[in-house]
XYZ file of C-alpha atoms in Angstrom:
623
model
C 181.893 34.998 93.374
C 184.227 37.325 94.446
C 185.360 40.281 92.293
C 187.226 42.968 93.498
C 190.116 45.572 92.879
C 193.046 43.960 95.480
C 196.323 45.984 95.591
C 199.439 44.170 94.967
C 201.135 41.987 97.466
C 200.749 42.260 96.218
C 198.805 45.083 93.831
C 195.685 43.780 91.664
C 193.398 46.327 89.592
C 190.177 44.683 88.994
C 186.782 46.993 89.128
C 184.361 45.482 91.264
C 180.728 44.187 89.327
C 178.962 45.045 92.161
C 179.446 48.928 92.753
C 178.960 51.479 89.892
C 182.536 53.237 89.211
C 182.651 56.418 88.248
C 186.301 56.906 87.138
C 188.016 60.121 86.882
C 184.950 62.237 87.886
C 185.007 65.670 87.305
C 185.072 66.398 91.064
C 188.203 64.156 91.238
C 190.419 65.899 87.998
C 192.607 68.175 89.831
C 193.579 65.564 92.549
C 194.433 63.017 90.285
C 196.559 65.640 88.494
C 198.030 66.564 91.350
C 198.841 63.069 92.422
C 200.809 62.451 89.345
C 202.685 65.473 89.681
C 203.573 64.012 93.264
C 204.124 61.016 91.990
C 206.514 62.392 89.232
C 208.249 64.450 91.842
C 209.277 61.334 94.339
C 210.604 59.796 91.558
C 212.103 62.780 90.493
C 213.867 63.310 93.979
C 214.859 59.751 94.691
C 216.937 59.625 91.161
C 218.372 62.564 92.163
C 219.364 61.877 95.394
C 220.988 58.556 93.748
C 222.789 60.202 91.481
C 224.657 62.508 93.727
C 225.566 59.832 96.628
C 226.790 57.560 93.905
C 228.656 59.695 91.025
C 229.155 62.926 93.445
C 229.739 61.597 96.531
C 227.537 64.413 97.597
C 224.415 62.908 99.655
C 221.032 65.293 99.553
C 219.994 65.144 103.080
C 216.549 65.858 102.622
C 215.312 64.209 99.971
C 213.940 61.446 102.520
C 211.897 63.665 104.486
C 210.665 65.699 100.966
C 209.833 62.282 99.355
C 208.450 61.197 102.799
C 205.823 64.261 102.636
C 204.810 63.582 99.347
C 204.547 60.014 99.789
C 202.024 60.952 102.450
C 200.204 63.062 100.277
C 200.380 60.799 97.373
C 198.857 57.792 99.628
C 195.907 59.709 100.770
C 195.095 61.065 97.419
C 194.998 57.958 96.203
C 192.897 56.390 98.557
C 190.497 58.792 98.029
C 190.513 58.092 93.737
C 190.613 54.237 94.400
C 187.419 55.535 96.436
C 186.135 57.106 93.412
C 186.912 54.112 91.252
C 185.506 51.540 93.118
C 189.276 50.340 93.405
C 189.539 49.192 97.142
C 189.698 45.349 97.808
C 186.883 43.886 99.453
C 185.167 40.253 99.092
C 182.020 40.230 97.637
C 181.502 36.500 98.094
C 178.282 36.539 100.085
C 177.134 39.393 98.642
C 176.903 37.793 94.769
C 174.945 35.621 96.274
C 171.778 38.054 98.344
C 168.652 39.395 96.133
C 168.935 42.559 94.302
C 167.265 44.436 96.696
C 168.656 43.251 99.708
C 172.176 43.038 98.008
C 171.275 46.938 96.933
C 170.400 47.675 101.022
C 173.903 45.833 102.093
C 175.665 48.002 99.644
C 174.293 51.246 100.967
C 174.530 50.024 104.471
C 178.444 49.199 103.906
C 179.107 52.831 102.831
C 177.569 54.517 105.281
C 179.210 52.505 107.681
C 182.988 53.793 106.585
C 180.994 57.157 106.075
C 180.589 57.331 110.311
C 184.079 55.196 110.653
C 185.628 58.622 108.510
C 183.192 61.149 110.587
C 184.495 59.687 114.077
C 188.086 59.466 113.370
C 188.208 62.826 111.316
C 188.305 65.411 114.728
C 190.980 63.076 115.516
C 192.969 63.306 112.843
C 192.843 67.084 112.465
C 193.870 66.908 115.750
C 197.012 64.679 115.220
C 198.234 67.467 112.392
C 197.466 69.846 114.771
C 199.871 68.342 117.535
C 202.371 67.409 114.829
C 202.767 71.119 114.018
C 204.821 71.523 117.330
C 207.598 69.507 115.640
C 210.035 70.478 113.029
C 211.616 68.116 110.375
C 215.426 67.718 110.737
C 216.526 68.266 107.576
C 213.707 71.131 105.489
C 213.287 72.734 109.358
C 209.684 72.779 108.582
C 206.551 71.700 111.012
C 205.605 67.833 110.602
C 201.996 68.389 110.709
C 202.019 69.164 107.093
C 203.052 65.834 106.444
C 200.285 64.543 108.801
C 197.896 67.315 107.297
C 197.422 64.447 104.592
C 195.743 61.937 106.583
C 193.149 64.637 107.280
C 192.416 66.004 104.185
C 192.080 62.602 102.551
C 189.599 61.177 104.986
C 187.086 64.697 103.901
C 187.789 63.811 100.181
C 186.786 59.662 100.700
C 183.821 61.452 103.087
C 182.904 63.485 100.220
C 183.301 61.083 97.602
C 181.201 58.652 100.133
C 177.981 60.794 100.650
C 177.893 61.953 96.945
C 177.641 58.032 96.222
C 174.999 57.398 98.375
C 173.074 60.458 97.253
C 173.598 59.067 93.573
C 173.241 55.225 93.884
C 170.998 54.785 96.989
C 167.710 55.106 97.996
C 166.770 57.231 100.225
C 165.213 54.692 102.855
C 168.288 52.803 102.895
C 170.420 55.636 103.560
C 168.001 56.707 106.572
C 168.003 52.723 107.626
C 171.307 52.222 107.623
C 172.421 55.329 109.299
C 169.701 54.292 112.036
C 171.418 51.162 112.631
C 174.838 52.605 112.807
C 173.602 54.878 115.603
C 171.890 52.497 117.397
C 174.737 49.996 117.122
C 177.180 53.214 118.644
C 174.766 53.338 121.120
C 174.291 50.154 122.683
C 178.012 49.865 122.645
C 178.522 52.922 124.618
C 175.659 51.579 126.862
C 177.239 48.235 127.784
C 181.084 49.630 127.644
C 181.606 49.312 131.196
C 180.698 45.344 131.056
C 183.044 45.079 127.621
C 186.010 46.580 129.385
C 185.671 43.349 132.085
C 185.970 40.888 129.413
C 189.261 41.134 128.681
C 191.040 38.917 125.755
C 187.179 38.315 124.849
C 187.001 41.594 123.117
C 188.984 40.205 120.862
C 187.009 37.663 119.337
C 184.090 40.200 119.432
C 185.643 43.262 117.945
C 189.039 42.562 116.431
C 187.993 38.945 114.977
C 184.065 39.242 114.951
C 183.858 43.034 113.887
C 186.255 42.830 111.068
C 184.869 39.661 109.967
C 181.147 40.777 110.078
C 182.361 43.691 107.833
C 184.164 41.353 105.360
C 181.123 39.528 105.063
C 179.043 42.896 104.052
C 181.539 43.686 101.227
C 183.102 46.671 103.462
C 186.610 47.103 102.008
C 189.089 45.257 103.393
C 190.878 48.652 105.173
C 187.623 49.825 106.475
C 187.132 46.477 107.818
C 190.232 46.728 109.952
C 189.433 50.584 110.862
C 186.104 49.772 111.707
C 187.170 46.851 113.882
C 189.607 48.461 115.731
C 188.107 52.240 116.573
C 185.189 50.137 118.037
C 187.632 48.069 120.001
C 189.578 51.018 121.521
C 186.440 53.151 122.043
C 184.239 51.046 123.380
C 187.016 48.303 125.599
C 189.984 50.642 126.490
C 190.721 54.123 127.364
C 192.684 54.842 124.792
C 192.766 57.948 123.180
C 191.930 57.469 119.539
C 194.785 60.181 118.108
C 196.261 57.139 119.049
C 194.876 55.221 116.102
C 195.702 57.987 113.984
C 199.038 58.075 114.918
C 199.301 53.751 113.999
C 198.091 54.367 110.607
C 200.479 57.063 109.606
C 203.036 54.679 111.226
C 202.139 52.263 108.724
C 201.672 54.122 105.694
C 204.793 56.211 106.075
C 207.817 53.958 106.142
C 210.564 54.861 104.118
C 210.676 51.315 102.838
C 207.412 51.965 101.550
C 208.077 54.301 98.999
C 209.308 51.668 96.389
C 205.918 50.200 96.492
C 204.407 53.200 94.457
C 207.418 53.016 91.962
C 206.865 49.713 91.350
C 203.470 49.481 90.852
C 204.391 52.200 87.637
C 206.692 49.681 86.879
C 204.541 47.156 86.104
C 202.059 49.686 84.115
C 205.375 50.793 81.963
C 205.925 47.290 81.579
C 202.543 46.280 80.031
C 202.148 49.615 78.178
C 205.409 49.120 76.433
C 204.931 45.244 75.572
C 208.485 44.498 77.313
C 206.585 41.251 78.783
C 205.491 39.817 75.898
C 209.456 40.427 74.522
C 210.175 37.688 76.999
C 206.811 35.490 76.261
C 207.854 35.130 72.611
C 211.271 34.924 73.763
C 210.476 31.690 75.622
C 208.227 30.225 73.104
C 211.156 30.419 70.503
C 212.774 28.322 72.326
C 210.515 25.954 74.050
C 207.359 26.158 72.404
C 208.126 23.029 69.820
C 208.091 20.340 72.875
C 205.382 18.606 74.848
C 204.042 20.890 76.979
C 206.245 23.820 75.901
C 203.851 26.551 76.249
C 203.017 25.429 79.746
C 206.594 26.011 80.397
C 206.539 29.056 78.433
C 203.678 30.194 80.550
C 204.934 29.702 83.923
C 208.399 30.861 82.650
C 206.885 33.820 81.493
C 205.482 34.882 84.577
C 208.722 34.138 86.493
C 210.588 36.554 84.586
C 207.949 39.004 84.353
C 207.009 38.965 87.715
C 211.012 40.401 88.583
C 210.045 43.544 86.365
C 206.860 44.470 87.328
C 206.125 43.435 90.729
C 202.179 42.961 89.764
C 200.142 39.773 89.832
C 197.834 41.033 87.717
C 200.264 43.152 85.096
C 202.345 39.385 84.988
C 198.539 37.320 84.285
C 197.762 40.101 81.931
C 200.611 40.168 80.224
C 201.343 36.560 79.649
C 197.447 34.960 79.202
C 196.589 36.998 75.768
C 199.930 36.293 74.506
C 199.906 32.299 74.954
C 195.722 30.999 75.617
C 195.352 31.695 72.018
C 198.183 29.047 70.995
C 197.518 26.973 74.123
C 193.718 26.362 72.569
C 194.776 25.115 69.782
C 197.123 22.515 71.079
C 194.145 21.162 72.835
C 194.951 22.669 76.048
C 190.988 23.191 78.215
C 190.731 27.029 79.230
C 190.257 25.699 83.107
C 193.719 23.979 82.894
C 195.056 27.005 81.547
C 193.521 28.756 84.156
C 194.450 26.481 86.835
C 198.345 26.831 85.820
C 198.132 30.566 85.402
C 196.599 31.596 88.526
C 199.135 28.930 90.539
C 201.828 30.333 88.661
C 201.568 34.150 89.277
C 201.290 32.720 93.350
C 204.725 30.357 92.352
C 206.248 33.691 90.684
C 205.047 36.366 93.975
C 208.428 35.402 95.700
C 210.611 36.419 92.586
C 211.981 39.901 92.972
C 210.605 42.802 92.826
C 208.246 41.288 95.260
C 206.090 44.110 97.163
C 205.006 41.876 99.637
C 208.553 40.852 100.478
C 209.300 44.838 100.834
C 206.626 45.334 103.232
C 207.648 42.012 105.146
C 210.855 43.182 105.688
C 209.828 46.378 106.810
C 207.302 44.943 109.287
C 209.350 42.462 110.037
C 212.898 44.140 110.088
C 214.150 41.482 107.664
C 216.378 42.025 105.302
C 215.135 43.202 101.881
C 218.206 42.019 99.853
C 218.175 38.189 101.891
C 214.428 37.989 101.266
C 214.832 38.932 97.322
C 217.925 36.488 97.306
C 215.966 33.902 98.819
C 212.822 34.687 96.606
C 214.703 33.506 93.767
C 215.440 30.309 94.711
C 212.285 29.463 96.444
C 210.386 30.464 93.313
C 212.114 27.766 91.772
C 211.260 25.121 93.996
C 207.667 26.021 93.316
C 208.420 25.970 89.450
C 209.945 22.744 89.252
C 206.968 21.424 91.254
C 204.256 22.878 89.013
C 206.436 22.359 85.925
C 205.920 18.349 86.502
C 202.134 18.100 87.027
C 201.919 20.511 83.391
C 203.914 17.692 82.052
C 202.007 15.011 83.210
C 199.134 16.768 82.128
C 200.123 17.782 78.826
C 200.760 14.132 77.638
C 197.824 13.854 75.290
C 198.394 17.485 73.643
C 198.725 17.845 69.768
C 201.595 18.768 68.447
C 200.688 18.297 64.753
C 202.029 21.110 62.480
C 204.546 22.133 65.364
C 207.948 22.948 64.290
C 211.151 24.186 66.289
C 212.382 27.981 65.516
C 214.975 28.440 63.281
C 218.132 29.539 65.023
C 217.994 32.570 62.818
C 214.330 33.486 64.395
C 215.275 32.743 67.980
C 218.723 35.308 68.074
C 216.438 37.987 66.454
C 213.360 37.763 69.164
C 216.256 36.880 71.601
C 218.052 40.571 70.947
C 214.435 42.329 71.172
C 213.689 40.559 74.289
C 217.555 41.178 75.652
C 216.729 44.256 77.262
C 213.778 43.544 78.849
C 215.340 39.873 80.178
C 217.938 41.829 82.118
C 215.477 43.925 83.940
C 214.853 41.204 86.789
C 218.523 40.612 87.337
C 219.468 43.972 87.620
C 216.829 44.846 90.044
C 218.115 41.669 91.872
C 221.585 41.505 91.922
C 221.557 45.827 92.880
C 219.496 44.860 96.169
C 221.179 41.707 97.128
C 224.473 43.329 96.895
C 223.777 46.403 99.065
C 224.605 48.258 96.299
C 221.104 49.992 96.599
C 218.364 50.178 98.442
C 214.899 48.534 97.068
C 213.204 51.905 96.609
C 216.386 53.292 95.088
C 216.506 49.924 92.154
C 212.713 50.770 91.930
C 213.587 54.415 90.740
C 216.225 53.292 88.066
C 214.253 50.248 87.351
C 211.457 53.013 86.258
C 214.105 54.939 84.305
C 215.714 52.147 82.353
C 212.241 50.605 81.403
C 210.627 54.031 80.508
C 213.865 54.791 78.174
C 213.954 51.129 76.478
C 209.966 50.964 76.408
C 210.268 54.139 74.084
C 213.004 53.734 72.428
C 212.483 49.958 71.485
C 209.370 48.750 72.283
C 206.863 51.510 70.400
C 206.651 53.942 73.249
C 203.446 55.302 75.402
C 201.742 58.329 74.549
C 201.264 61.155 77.383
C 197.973 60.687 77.790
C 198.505 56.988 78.547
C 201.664 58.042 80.624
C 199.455 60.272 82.964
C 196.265 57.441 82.867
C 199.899 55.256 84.483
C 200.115 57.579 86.783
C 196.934 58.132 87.960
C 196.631 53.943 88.303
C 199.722 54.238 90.305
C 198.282 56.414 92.945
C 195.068 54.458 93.108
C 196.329 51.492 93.280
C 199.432 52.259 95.952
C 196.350 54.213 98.509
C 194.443 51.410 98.331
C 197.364 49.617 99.428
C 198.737 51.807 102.107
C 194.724 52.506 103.420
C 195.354 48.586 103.964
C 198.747 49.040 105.588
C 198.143 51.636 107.236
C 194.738 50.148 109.422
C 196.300 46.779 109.566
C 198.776 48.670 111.189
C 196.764 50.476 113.640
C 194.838 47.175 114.352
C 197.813 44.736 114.819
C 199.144 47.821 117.367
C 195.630 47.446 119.418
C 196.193 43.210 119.489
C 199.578 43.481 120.685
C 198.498 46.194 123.586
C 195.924 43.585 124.964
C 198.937 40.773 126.100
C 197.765 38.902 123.721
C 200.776 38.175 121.614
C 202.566 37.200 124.837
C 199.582 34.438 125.562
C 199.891 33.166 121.906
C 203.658 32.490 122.258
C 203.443 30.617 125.520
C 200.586 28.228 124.034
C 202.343 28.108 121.011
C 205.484 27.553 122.436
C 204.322 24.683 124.665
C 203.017 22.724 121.469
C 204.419 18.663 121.031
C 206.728 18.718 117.774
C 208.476 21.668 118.254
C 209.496 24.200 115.213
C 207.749 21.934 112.368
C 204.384 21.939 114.280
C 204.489 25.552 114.665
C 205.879 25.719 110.606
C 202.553 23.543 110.580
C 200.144 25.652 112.047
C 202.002 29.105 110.673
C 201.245 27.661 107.379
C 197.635 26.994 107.980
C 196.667 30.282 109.328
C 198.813 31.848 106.534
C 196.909 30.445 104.138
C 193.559 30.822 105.327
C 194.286 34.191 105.593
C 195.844 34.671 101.925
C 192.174 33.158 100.795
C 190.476 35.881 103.079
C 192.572 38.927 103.484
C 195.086 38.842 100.878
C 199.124 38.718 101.573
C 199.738 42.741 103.045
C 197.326 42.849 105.791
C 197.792 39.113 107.534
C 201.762 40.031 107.087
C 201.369 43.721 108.552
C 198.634 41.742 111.291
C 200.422 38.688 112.152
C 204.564 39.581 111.501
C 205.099 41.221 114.804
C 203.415 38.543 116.426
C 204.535 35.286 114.986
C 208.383 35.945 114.118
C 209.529 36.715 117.140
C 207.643 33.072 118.434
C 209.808 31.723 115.227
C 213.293 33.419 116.548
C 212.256 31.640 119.664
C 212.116 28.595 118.347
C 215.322 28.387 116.615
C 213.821 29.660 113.021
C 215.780 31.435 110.666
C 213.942 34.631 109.756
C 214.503 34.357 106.144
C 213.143 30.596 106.428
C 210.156 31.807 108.190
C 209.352 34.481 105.731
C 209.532 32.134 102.318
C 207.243 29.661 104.619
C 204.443 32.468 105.490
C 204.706 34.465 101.959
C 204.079 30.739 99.950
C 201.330 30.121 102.645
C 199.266 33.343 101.504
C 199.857 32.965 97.665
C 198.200 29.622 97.947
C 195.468 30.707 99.752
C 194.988 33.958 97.725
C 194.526 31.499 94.319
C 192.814 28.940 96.458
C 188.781 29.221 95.435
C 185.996 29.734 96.622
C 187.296 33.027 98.393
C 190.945 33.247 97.153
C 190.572 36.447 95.322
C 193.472 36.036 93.142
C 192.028 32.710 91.550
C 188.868 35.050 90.602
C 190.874 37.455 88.598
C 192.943 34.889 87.274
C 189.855 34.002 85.519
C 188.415 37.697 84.568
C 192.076 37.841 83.129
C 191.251 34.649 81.185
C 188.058 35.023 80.516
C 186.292 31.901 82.441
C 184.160 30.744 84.377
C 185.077 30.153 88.285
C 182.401 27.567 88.132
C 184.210 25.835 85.021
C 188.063 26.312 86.122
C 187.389 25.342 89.914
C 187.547 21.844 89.265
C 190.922 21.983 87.272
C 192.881 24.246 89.899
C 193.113 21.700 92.542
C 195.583 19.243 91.789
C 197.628 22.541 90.227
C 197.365 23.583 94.343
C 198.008 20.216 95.338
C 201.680 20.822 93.688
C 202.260 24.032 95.590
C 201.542 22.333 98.739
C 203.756 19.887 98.280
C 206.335 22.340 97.015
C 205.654 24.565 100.075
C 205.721 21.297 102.705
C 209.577 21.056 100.708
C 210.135 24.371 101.227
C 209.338 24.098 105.104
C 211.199 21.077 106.319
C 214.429 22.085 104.425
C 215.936 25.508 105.208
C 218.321 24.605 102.595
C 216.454 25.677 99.874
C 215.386 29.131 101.708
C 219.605 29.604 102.450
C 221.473 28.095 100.026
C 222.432 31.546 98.524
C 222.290 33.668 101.125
């Protein structure tokens, strides 16, 4: 079984089963306080700098490069208290499955292994700041290496944070074991470097591929697996200077794109503290809830809407399961069908704006943010339509004995509760499709809007709940970035070998044309949505595979609703799609017992995404 905390791109908060967390340790109280001050502060400067552009005509010049610094800050901190937590994805598949006390060894052995990953690339990262000092920031006239200063100082908080664990949770021999073999491992590499460095695109396989994939295996997080993978592959097969590395991952935590990411992840917490989503759930089942298989519907319309507020597969799941299973149950529906339909329908919804991983496509991608979230829209309906018909056919033998239709009176009163929450998605959309704002700007009055109408309408949140939001923000947006940033750093060191230019000319030379590469795009897509989750194989494979795409006469917006469908079947695709597992945490289930049932509910999506690939029609139609 896999169980793990996966970020959110696509943003999941699950704590793993298999590691002791030790939330909001004492050691950790005045970081995560400080992180929510930071975290208060971007938000703080981006609605400011919004407000004068747009009612002043007065632009703040260096509110990007202030928010930039934080955001920095903010990222590292966080990665550090998702450390704490327990909070970073990894797979824990073959793991579940070892004795207790070899499991126990594995677990220590995975720990100190990103404790020497930190301890190599630490010198190197003071270093970095150090360098980055020589340069001052355009707009505050101050050096950059106080930005860069983060990456540093959050690598000796996750080192701390590391050691105390092992010192707490590990025994002694298997600390001194596993260190041995880490060593030893080092060693023999540095021994037999000079042979590595002649075999060429075969270090690939064995570090980039093998490496990483050897980690995944041990339940090493998913952004450790990449950092592991790739300082072994430039120290060991290049001469690369590993600042180098350093310099990739702030690269790919820092983009200004980025910062909406953060503010939307809040977005969804505001969103499920406030009860806004289940506005819209009982919205829906007032008016479809009296017809065969209305609270299917309801479900999957549910998380269509809800999805464009929050951004969060697992705020939409949460938000929608406890509201309908309950009603669902008693219509006769099995808990592994309702299961099955939720998990495919947070991957159907993942395209419907605000869609993180369409933010960080078209920043790694250089896409447009406002055609992708136009597009979104429309191919999220494909993939409704498609799963709305099998939950039909399924539902033909449900009860509806004591049903009865809501009373017109009933439906406008939940309709004007749930009014101000149903316009949420369409502002957020229409703002970024029209230019009329950036994605991170929407994100900051998306925040603003929901916090005021969550408190004036919908009960409010208390400030100790508002600062546990905050705190969850920062955790959850590091152990995104940490991703971002090493997928980064390790998609740099692929395309440095020649190997994206060997990959297009094989590719290129394939019979069929575009659909056979659409084909094979869409099978490596969603292998690695089952293994990796949607950020990293985008942030890997993006610079890599679109410009084979362009080549081939394939629209870019096309392309992207093709690869992002591809990964949210795989991620809810068992038995290593993580989303499918916290689909049924969220639902309380067992994988075992709603395995079975989620097949033909995938079957749909395939289908739906096969559509989706030989028509461009239904990716452009609104653009």
């Amino acid at each position: 079984m896999t169980t793990a905390a996966v970020p959110a791109t696509d943003e999941f908060t699950v704590p793993s089963e298999t590691l002791d967390a030790t939330p909001g340790s004492a050691f950790m109280r005045p970081i995560e306080a400080i992180t929510a001050v930071l975290l208060i502060a971007i938000i703080g400067m981006l609605l400011t700098g919004v407000v004068s552009r747009y009612f002043f005509n007065q632009p703040i010049v260096w509110v990007d490069e202030a928010s930039s610094i934080a955001f920095l800050w903010l990222a590292m901190f966080g990665t550090a208290i998702a450390v704490d937590r327990s909070e970073h994805l990894r797979l824990t598949l073959f793991l579940s499955r070892m004795g207790e006390r070899r499991r126990d060894f594995v677990e220590t052995f995975g720990v100190v292994l990103m404790a020497a990953f930190l301890i190599v690339l630490l010198p190197h990262a003071y270093e970095y700041a150090v360098g980055e000092m020589d340069i001052t920031s355009s707009a505050l006239n101050i050096p950059v290496g106080y930005r860069v200063s983060a990456i540093a100082v959050g690598m000796v908080l996750m080192l701390g944070l590391l050691v105390v664990r092992l010192f707490r949770m590990s025994r002694l021999v298997d600390v001194l074991a596993s260190a041995a073999i880490v060593v030893a491992i080092w060693a023999a590499l540095w021994f037999l470097s000079p042979t590595l460095k002649g075999l060429g695109d075969a270090n690939i396989l064995i570090f980039l591929v093998g490496g990483a994939a050897i980690c995944l295996a041990l339940g090493v997080p998913i952004a450790f697996c990449f950092g592991v993978a790739t300082l072994l592959f430039l120290s060991f097969t290049t001469t690369m200077p590993l600042v180098v590395m350093v310099s990739r991952i702030d690269e790919g935590m820092s983009s200004l794109i980025l910062l909406s990411v953060p503010v939307f992840v809040l977005l969804g917490c505001i969103l499920d503290a406030t009860g806004m989503g289940k506005a819209i759930v009982d919205f829906l089942a007032s008016l479809l809830g009296h017809v065969k298989a209305g609270m299917s519907y309801v479900l999957l319309g549910s998380l269509f809407l809800v999805s464009g507020i929050s951004g969060s597969k697992v705020s939409d799941m949460a938000t929608v399961a406890p509201a309908l299973f309950p009603e669902m149950k008693r219509r006769g529906h099995k808990p592994s069908e309702m299961i099955a339909l939720l998990a495919t329908g947070a991957a159907m919804a993942d395209t419907v704006p605000p869609s993180i991983v369409l933010i960080v496509l078209g920043s790694v991608a250089g896409v447009s943010i406002a055609a992708l979230f136009t597009s979104g829209f429309a191919i999220a309906m494909v993939l409704l339509i498609a799963l709305a018909i099998l939950a039909r056919f399924k539902a033909r033998h449900e009860s509806m004995e004591g049903i009865k239709r809501a009373s017109l009176k009933t439906i406008v009163k939940i309709a004007l509760l749930a009014l101000p929450a149903l316009v949420l998605p369409f502002i957020i959309r229409s703002a970024v499709a029209s230019g009329a704002a950036t994605a991170t700007e929407v994100s900051t009055i998306a925040v603003l809007y929901a916090f005021v109408i969550g408190m004036v309408l919908y009960g409010g949140i208390s400030p100790r709940r508002i600062y546990g939001m905050l705190v969850e923000t920062a955790a959850m947006s590091g152990a995104i970035l940490l991703i971002l940033g090493t997928a980064a750093a390790m998609a740099w060191a692929l395309t440095q070998t020649g190997f994206a230019f060997h990959l297009r000319d094989a590719l290129s030379d394939l019979p069929g044309g575009w659909f056979t590469f659409m084909l094979l795009s869409i099978a490596l897509f969603m292998l690695l949505g089952c293994v990796l989750e949607g950020l990293p194989a985008i942030v890997l494979l993006a610079p890599i595979m679109f410009p084979i795409a362009r080549a081939m006469g394939i629209n870019d917006i096309h392309y992207s609703m093709v690869i992002v469908t591809a990964m949210n079947i795989g991620l809810m695709a068992p038995p290593i799609g993580v989303g499918f597992y916290i689909a049924c945490k969220v639902g309380n289930v067992s994988p075992d017992e709603a395995m079975g049932a989620i097949w033909p509910y995938i079957g749909a999506l395939i289908l739906g995404l096969f559509a989706i690939a030989a028509v461009p029609w239904f990716s452009l139609a609104f653009l």
